[in-house]
Coordinates of C-alpha atoms in Angstrom, one line a residue:
X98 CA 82.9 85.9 -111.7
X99 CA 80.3 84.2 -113.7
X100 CA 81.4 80.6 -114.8
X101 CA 81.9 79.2 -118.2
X102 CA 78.7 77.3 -118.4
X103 CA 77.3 81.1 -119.4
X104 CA 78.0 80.5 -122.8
X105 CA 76.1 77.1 -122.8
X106 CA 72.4 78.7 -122.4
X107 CA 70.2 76.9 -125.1
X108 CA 69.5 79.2 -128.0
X109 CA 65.5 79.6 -129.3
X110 CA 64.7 77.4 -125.4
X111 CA 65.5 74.3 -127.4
X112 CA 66.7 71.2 -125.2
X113 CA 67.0 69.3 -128.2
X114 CA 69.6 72.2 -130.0
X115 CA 71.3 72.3 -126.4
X116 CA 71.9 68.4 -126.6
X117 CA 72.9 68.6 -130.1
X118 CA 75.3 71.4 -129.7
X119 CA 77.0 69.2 -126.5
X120 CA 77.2 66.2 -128.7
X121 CA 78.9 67.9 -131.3
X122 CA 81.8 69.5 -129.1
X123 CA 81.7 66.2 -127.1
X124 CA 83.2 64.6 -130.6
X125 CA 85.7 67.5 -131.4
X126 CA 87.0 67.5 -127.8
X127 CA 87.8 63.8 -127.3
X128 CA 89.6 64.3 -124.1
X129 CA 86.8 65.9 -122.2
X130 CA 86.8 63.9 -119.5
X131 CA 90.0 65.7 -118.2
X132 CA 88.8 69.1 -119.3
X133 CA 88.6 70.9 -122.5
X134 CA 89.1 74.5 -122.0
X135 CA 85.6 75.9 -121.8
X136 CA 84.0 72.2 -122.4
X137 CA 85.0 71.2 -118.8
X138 CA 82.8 73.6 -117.0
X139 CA 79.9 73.1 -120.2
X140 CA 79.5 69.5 -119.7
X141 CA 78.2 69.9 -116.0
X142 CA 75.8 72.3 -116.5
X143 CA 74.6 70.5 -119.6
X144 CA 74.0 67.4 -117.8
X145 CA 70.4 68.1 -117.3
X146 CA 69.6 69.0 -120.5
X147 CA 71.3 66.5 -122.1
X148 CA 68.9 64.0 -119.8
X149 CA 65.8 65.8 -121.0
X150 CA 66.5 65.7 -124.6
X151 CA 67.0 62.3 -124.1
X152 CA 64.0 61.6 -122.7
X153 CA 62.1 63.6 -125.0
X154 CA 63.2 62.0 -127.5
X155 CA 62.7 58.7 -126.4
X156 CA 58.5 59.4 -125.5
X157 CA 58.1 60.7 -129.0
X158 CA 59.5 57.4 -130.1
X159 CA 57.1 55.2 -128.5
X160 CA 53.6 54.0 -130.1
X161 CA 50.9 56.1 -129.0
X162 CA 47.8 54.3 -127.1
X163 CA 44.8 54.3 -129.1
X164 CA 41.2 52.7 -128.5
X165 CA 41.0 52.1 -132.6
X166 CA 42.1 48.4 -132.8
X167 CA 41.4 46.9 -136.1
X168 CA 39.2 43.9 -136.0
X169 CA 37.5 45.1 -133.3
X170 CA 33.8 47.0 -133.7
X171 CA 34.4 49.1 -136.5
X172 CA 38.4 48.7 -136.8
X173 CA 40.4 52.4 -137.2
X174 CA 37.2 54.7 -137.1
X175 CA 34.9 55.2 -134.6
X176 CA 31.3 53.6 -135.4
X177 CA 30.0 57.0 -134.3
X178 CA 31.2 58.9 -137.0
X179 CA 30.4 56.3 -139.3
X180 CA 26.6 56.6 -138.7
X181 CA 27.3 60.2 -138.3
X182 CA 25.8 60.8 -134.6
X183 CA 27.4 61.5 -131.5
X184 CA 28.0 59.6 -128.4
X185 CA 24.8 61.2 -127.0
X186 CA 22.8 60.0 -129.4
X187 CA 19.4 57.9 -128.5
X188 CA 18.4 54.7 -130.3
X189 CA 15.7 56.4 -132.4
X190 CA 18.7 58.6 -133.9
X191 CA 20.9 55.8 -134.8
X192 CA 18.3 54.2 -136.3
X193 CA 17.7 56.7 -138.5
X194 CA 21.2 57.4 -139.6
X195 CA 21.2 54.0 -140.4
X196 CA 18.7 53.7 -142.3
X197 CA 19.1 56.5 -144.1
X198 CA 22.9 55.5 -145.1
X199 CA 21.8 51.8 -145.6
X200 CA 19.8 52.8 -148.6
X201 CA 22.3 54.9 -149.9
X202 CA 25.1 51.9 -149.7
X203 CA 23.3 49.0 -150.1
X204 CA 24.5 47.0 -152.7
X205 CA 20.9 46.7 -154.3
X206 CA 20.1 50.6 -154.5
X207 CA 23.8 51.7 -155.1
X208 CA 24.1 54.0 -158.3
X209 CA 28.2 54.9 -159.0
X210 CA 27.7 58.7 -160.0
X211 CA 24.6 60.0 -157.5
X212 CA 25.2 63.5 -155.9
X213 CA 28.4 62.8 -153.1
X214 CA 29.1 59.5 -154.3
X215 CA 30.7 60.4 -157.2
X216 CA 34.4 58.9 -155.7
X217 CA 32.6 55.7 -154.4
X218 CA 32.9 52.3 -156.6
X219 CA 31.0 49.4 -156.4
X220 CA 33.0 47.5 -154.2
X221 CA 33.6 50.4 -151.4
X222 CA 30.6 50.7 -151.3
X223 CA 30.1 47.6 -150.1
X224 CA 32.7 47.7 -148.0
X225 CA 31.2 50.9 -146.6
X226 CA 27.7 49.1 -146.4
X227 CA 29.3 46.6 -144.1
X228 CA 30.7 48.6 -142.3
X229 CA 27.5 50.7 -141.7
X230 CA 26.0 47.5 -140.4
X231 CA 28.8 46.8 -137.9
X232 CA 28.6 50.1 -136.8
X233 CA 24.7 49.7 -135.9
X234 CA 25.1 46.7 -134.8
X235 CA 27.3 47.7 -132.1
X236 CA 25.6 50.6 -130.8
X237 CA 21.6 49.3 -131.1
X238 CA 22.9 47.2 -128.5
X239 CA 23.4 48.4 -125.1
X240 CA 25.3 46.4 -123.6
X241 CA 27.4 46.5 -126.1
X242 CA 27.3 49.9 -126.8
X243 CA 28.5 50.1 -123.0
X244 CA 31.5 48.1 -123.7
X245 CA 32.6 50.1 -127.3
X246 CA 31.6 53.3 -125.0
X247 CA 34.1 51.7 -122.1
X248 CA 37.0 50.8 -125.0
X249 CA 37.1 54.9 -125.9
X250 CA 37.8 56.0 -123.1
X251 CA 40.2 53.9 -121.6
X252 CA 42.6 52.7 -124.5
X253 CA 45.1 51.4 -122.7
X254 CA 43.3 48.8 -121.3
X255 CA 44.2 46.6 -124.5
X256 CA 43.4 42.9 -123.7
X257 CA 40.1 43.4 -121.7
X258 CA 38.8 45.3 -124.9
X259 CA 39.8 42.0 -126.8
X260 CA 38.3 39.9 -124.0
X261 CA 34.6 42.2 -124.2
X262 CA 34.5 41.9 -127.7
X263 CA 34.8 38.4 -128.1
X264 CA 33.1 37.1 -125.4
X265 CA 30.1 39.2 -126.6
X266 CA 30.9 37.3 -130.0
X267 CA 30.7 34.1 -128.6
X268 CA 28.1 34.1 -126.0
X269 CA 24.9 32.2 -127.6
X270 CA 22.4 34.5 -128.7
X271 CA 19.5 32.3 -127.4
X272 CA 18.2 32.0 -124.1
X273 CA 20.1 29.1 -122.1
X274 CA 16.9 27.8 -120.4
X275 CA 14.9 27.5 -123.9
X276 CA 17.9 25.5 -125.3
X277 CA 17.9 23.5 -122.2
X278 CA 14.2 22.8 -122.5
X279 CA 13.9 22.3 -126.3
X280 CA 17.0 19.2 -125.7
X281 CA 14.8 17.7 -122.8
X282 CA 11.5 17.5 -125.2
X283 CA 13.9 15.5 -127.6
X284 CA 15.3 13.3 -125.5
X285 CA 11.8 12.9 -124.3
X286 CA 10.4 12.3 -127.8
X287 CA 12.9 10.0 -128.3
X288 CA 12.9 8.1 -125.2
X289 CA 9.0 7.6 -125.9
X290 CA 9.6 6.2 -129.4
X291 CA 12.2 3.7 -128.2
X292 CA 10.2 2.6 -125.8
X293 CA 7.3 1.7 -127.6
X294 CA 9.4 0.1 -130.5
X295 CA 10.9 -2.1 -128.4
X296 CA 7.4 -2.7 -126.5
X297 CA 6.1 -4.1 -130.1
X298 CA 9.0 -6.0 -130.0
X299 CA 8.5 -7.5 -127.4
X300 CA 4.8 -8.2 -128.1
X301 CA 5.7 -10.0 -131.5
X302 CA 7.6 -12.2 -129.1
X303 CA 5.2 -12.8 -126.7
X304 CA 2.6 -14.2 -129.3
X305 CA 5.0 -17.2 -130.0
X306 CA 5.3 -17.7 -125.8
X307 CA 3.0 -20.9 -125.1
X308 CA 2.1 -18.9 -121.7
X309 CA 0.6 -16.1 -123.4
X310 CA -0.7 -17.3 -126.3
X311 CA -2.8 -19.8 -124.4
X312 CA -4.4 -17.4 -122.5
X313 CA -5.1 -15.0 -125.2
X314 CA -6.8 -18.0 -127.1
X315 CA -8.8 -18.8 -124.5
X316 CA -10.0 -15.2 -123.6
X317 CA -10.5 -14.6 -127.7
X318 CA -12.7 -17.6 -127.9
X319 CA -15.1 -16.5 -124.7
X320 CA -15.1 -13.4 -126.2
X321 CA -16.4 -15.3 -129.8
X322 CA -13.9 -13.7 -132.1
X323 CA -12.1 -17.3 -133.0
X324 CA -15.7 -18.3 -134.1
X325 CA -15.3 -19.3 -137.8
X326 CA -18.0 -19.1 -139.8
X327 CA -18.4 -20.7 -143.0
X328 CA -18.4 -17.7 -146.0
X329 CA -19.5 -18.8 -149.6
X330 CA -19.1 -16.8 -152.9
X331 CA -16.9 -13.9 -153.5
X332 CA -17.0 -12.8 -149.4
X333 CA -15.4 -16.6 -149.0
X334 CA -11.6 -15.7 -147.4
X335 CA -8.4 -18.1 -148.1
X336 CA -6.9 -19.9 -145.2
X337 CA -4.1 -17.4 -145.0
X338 CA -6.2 -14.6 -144.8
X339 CA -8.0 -16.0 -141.8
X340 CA -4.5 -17.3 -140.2
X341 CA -3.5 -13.5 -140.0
X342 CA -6.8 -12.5 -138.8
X343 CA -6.6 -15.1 -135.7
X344 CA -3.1 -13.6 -135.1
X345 CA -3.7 -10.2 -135.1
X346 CA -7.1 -10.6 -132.9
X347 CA -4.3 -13.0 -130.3
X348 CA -1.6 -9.8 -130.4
X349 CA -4.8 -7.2 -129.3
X350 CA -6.0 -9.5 -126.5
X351 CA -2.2 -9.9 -125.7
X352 CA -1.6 -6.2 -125.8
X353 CA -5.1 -5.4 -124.1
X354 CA -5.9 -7.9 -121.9
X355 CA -3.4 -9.7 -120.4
X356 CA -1.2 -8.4 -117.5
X357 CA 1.7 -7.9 -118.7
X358 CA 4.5 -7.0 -116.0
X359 CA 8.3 -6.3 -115.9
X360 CA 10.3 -5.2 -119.1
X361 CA 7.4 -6.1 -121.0
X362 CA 5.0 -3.6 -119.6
X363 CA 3.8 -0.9 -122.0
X364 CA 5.1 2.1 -122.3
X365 CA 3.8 5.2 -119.8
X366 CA 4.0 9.1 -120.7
X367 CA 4.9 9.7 -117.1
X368 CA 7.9 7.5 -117.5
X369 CA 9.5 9.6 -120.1
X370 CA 12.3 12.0 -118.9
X371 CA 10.0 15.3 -119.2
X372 CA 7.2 14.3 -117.1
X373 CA 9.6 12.9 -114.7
X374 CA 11.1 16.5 -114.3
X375 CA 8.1 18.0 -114.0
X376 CA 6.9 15.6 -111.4
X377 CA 9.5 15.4 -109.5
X378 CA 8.3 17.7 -106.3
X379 CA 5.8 15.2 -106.3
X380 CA 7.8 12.2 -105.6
X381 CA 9.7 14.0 -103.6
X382 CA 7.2 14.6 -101.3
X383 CA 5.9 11.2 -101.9
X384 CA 9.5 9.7 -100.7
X385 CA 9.7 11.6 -97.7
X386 CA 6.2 11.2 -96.7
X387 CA 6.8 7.0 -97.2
X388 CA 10.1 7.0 -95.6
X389 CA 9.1 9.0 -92.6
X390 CA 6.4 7.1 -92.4
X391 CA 8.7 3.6 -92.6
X392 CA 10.8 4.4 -89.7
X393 CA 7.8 5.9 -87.8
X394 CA 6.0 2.4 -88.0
X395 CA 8.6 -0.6 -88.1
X396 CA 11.2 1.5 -86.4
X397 CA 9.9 3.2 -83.7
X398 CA 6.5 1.3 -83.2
X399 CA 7.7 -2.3 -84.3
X400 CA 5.2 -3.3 -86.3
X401 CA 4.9 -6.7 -88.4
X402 CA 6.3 -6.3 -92.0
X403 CA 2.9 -7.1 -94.3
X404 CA 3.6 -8.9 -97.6
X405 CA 4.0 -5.6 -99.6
X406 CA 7.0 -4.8 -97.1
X407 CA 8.5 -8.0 -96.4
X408 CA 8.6 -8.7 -100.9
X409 CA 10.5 -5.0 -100.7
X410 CA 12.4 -6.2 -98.3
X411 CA 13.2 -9.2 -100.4
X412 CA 13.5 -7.1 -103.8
X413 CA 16.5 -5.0 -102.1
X414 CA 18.6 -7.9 -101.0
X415 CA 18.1 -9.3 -104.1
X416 CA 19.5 -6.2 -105.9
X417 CA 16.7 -6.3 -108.5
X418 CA 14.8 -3.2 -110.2
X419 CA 10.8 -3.5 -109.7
X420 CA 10.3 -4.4 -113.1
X421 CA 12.6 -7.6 -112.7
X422 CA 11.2 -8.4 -109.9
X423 CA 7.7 -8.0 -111.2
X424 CA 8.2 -10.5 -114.3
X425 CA 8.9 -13.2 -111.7
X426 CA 5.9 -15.4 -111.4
X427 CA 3.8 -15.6 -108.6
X428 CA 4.4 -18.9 -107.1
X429 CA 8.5 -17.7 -106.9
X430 CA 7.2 -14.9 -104.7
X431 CA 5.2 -17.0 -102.5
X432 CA 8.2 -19.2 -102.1
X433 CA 10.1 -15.9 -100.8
X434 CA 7.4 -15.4 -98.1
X435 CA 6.9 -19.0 -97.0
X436 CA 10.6 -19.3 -96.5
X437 CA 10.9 -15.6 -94.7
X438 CA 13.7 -14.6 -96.8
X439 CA 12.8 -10.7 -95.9
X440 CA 15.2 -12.2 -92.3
X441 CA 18.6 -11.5 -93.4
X442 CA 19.8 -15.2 -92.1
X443 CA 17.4 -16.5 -93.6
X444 CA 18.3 -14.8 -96.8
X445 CA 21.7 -15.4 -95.9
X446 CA 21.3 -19.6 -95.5
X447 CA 21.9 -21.7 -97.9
X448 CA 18.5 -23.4 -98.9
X449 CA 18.7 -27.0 -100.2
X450 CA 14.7 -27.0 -101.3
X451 CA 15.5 -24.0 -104.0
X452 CA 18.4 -22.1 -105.1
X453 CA 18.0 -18.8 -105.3
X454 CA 19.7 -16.2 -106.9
X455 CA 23.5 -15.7 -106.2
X456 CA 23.1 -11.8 -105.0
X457 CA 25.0 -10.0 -102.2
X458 CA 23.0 -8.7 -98.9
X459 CA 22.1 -5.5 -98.9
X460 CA 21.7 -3.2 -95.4
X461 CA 17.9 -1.9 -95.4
X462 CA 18.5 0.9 -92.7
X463 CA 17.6 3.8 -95.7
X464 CA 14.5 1.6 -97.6
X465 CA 13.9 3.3 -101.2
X466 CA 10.9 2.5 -102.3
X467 CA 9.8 1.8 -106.3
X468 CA 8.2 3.6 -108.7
X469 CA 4.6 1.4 -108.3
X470 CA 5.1 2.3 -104.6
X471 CA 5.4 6.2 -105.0
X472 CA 2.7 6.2 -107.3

């Protein structure tokens, strides 16, 4: 004997009719849990359909995936329409297209009314002009052509579409390295300029030094350029006049002649950060060749320090840059070697003859030697 769940089969193969139909005689029979004449045998073999229905229902219901994600490439439609090519196309093709609808929308050459723009306005066609440009822009390109290729066909991968996109967005256009050398000329430029400002500085200074200016008077009157001669009519010059002339001949001798050492010294191209980058392989090589060279001779082979060694020596327990120590006069140096300060003890010892100055000892075990020195 065939059961009751006969009756039940789903009319027109509908699961959704079949759940609707057990629904309904689920409400009129409210005691179906204990059996409902034929109900009681239905409801088991409806079970599965029921569950399907559900389902079905439920999938149909959910938001479908799509690769079209406004504010990405060309929003809802796909840029390859909007040139009207396909995905196959070459560079030469989109090109083409795009030129071809450029000068149709472009706000300069639109005309409302031409043959199949008769439903196009002035502003959608701008709209659709801009659009036309994002839609080359994205696919001249082919890396990002790659990318918008990557998007359609796998939609679901939501956020790494955004990611793509904006990195692409943001990523400098230029060339790292030609931004990287374009700021190292201006610091360089400026660097130079700084330098030499405060080099005239300094040299306005140095004219009202006693020290200097007595030697550049000296050297300007072997030389005959202090000579005054005495000028009559019209050529005659006032005392002023000359005054300037005498200083400006003391600042050239001053500039030109004299030695001028430590923070005073004028400024060098070679100095500036640019040149130093670029020349740096070369004191490299100059370091390691000097250093290998220190421990070779006063390490291994004990020789005697000379002068130049014994004032480094000096210089580095002192804690002083070359330039420092070069704007020390000569007779202070002398002093250094007579007393053989470049012996740590003797660096170290108290000296009642001369103070010198209050620095800390330095270890010399890894010498570094100066710019003058490498050079």
């Amino acid at each position: 004997m065939r059961p009751a769940t006969a009756e039940a089969e789903p009319r027109a193969g509908s699961s959704v009719l079949a759940a609707a139909s057990w629904t309904e005689e689920m409400v009129l029979c409210p005691e179906w849990s204990r059996g409902c004449g034929r109900f009681a045998g239905r409801s088991r073999a409806m079970k599965p359909w029921w569950r399907l229905a559900v389902l079905l229902v439920s999938v149909a219901s959910m938001p479908t995936v799509t690769a079209l994600v406004e504010g990405l490439y060309c929003g809802t439609e796909v840029c390859y329409d909007v040139l009207g090519v396909s995905r196959e196309a070459s560079k030469v093709e989109i090109a083409r297209a795009y030129r071809q609808l450029a000068r149709r929308y472009h706000p300069d050459h639109f005309r409302p009314g031409e043959p199949g723009l008769e439903r196009e306005t002035t502003d959608s066609a701008q709209k659709r002009f801009l659009l036309i440009v994002t839609a080359y822009e994205t696919l001249k390109d082919e890396d990002t052509r790659r990318d918008y290729d990557y998007m359609l066909d796998h939609p679901e991968e939501y956020y790494q579409h955004y990611y793509a996109y904006y990195r692409r967005q943001l990523t400098p256009k230029v060339d790292v390295r030609i931004v990287i050398l374009v700021t190292i000329c201006a610091i360089s430029i400026f660097q130079y300029y700084s330098w030499h400002s405060s080099y005239n500085e300094a040299i306005n200074y140095l004219v009202t030094v006693p020290k200097y200016r007595i030697q550049a008077t000296e050297i300007a009157k072997q030389q005959g350029l202090l000579n005054r001669t005495k000028e009559k009519g019209k050529n005659r010059r006032s005392k002023e006049e000359i005054r300037e002339q005498e200083e400006e001949v003391i600042r050239d001798i001053i500039k030109n002649k004299i030695d001028i050492k430590g923070g005073y010294q004028k400024p060098n191209l070679s100095d500036i950060l640019l040149c130093q980058i670029v020349l740096f392989p070369y004191y490299l090589t100059n370091y390691v060749a000097w250093y290998v060279s220190w421990i070779y001779r006063f390490t291994i082979c004990r020789e005697e320090y000379g002068d130049e060694e014994k004032l480094y020596i000096i210089r580095r327990y002192m804690k002083m840059s070359q330039p420092q120590f070069d704007s020390l006069d000569e007779n202070t140096r002398q002093s250094f070697l007579e007393k053989h300060l470049w012996i740590k003890e003797n660096y170290e010892r108290p000296s009642t003859d001369a103070p010198l100055p209050q620095v800390q000892s330095e270890d010399i075990s890894t010498p570094r030697p100066s710019s003058q020195r490498i050079k």
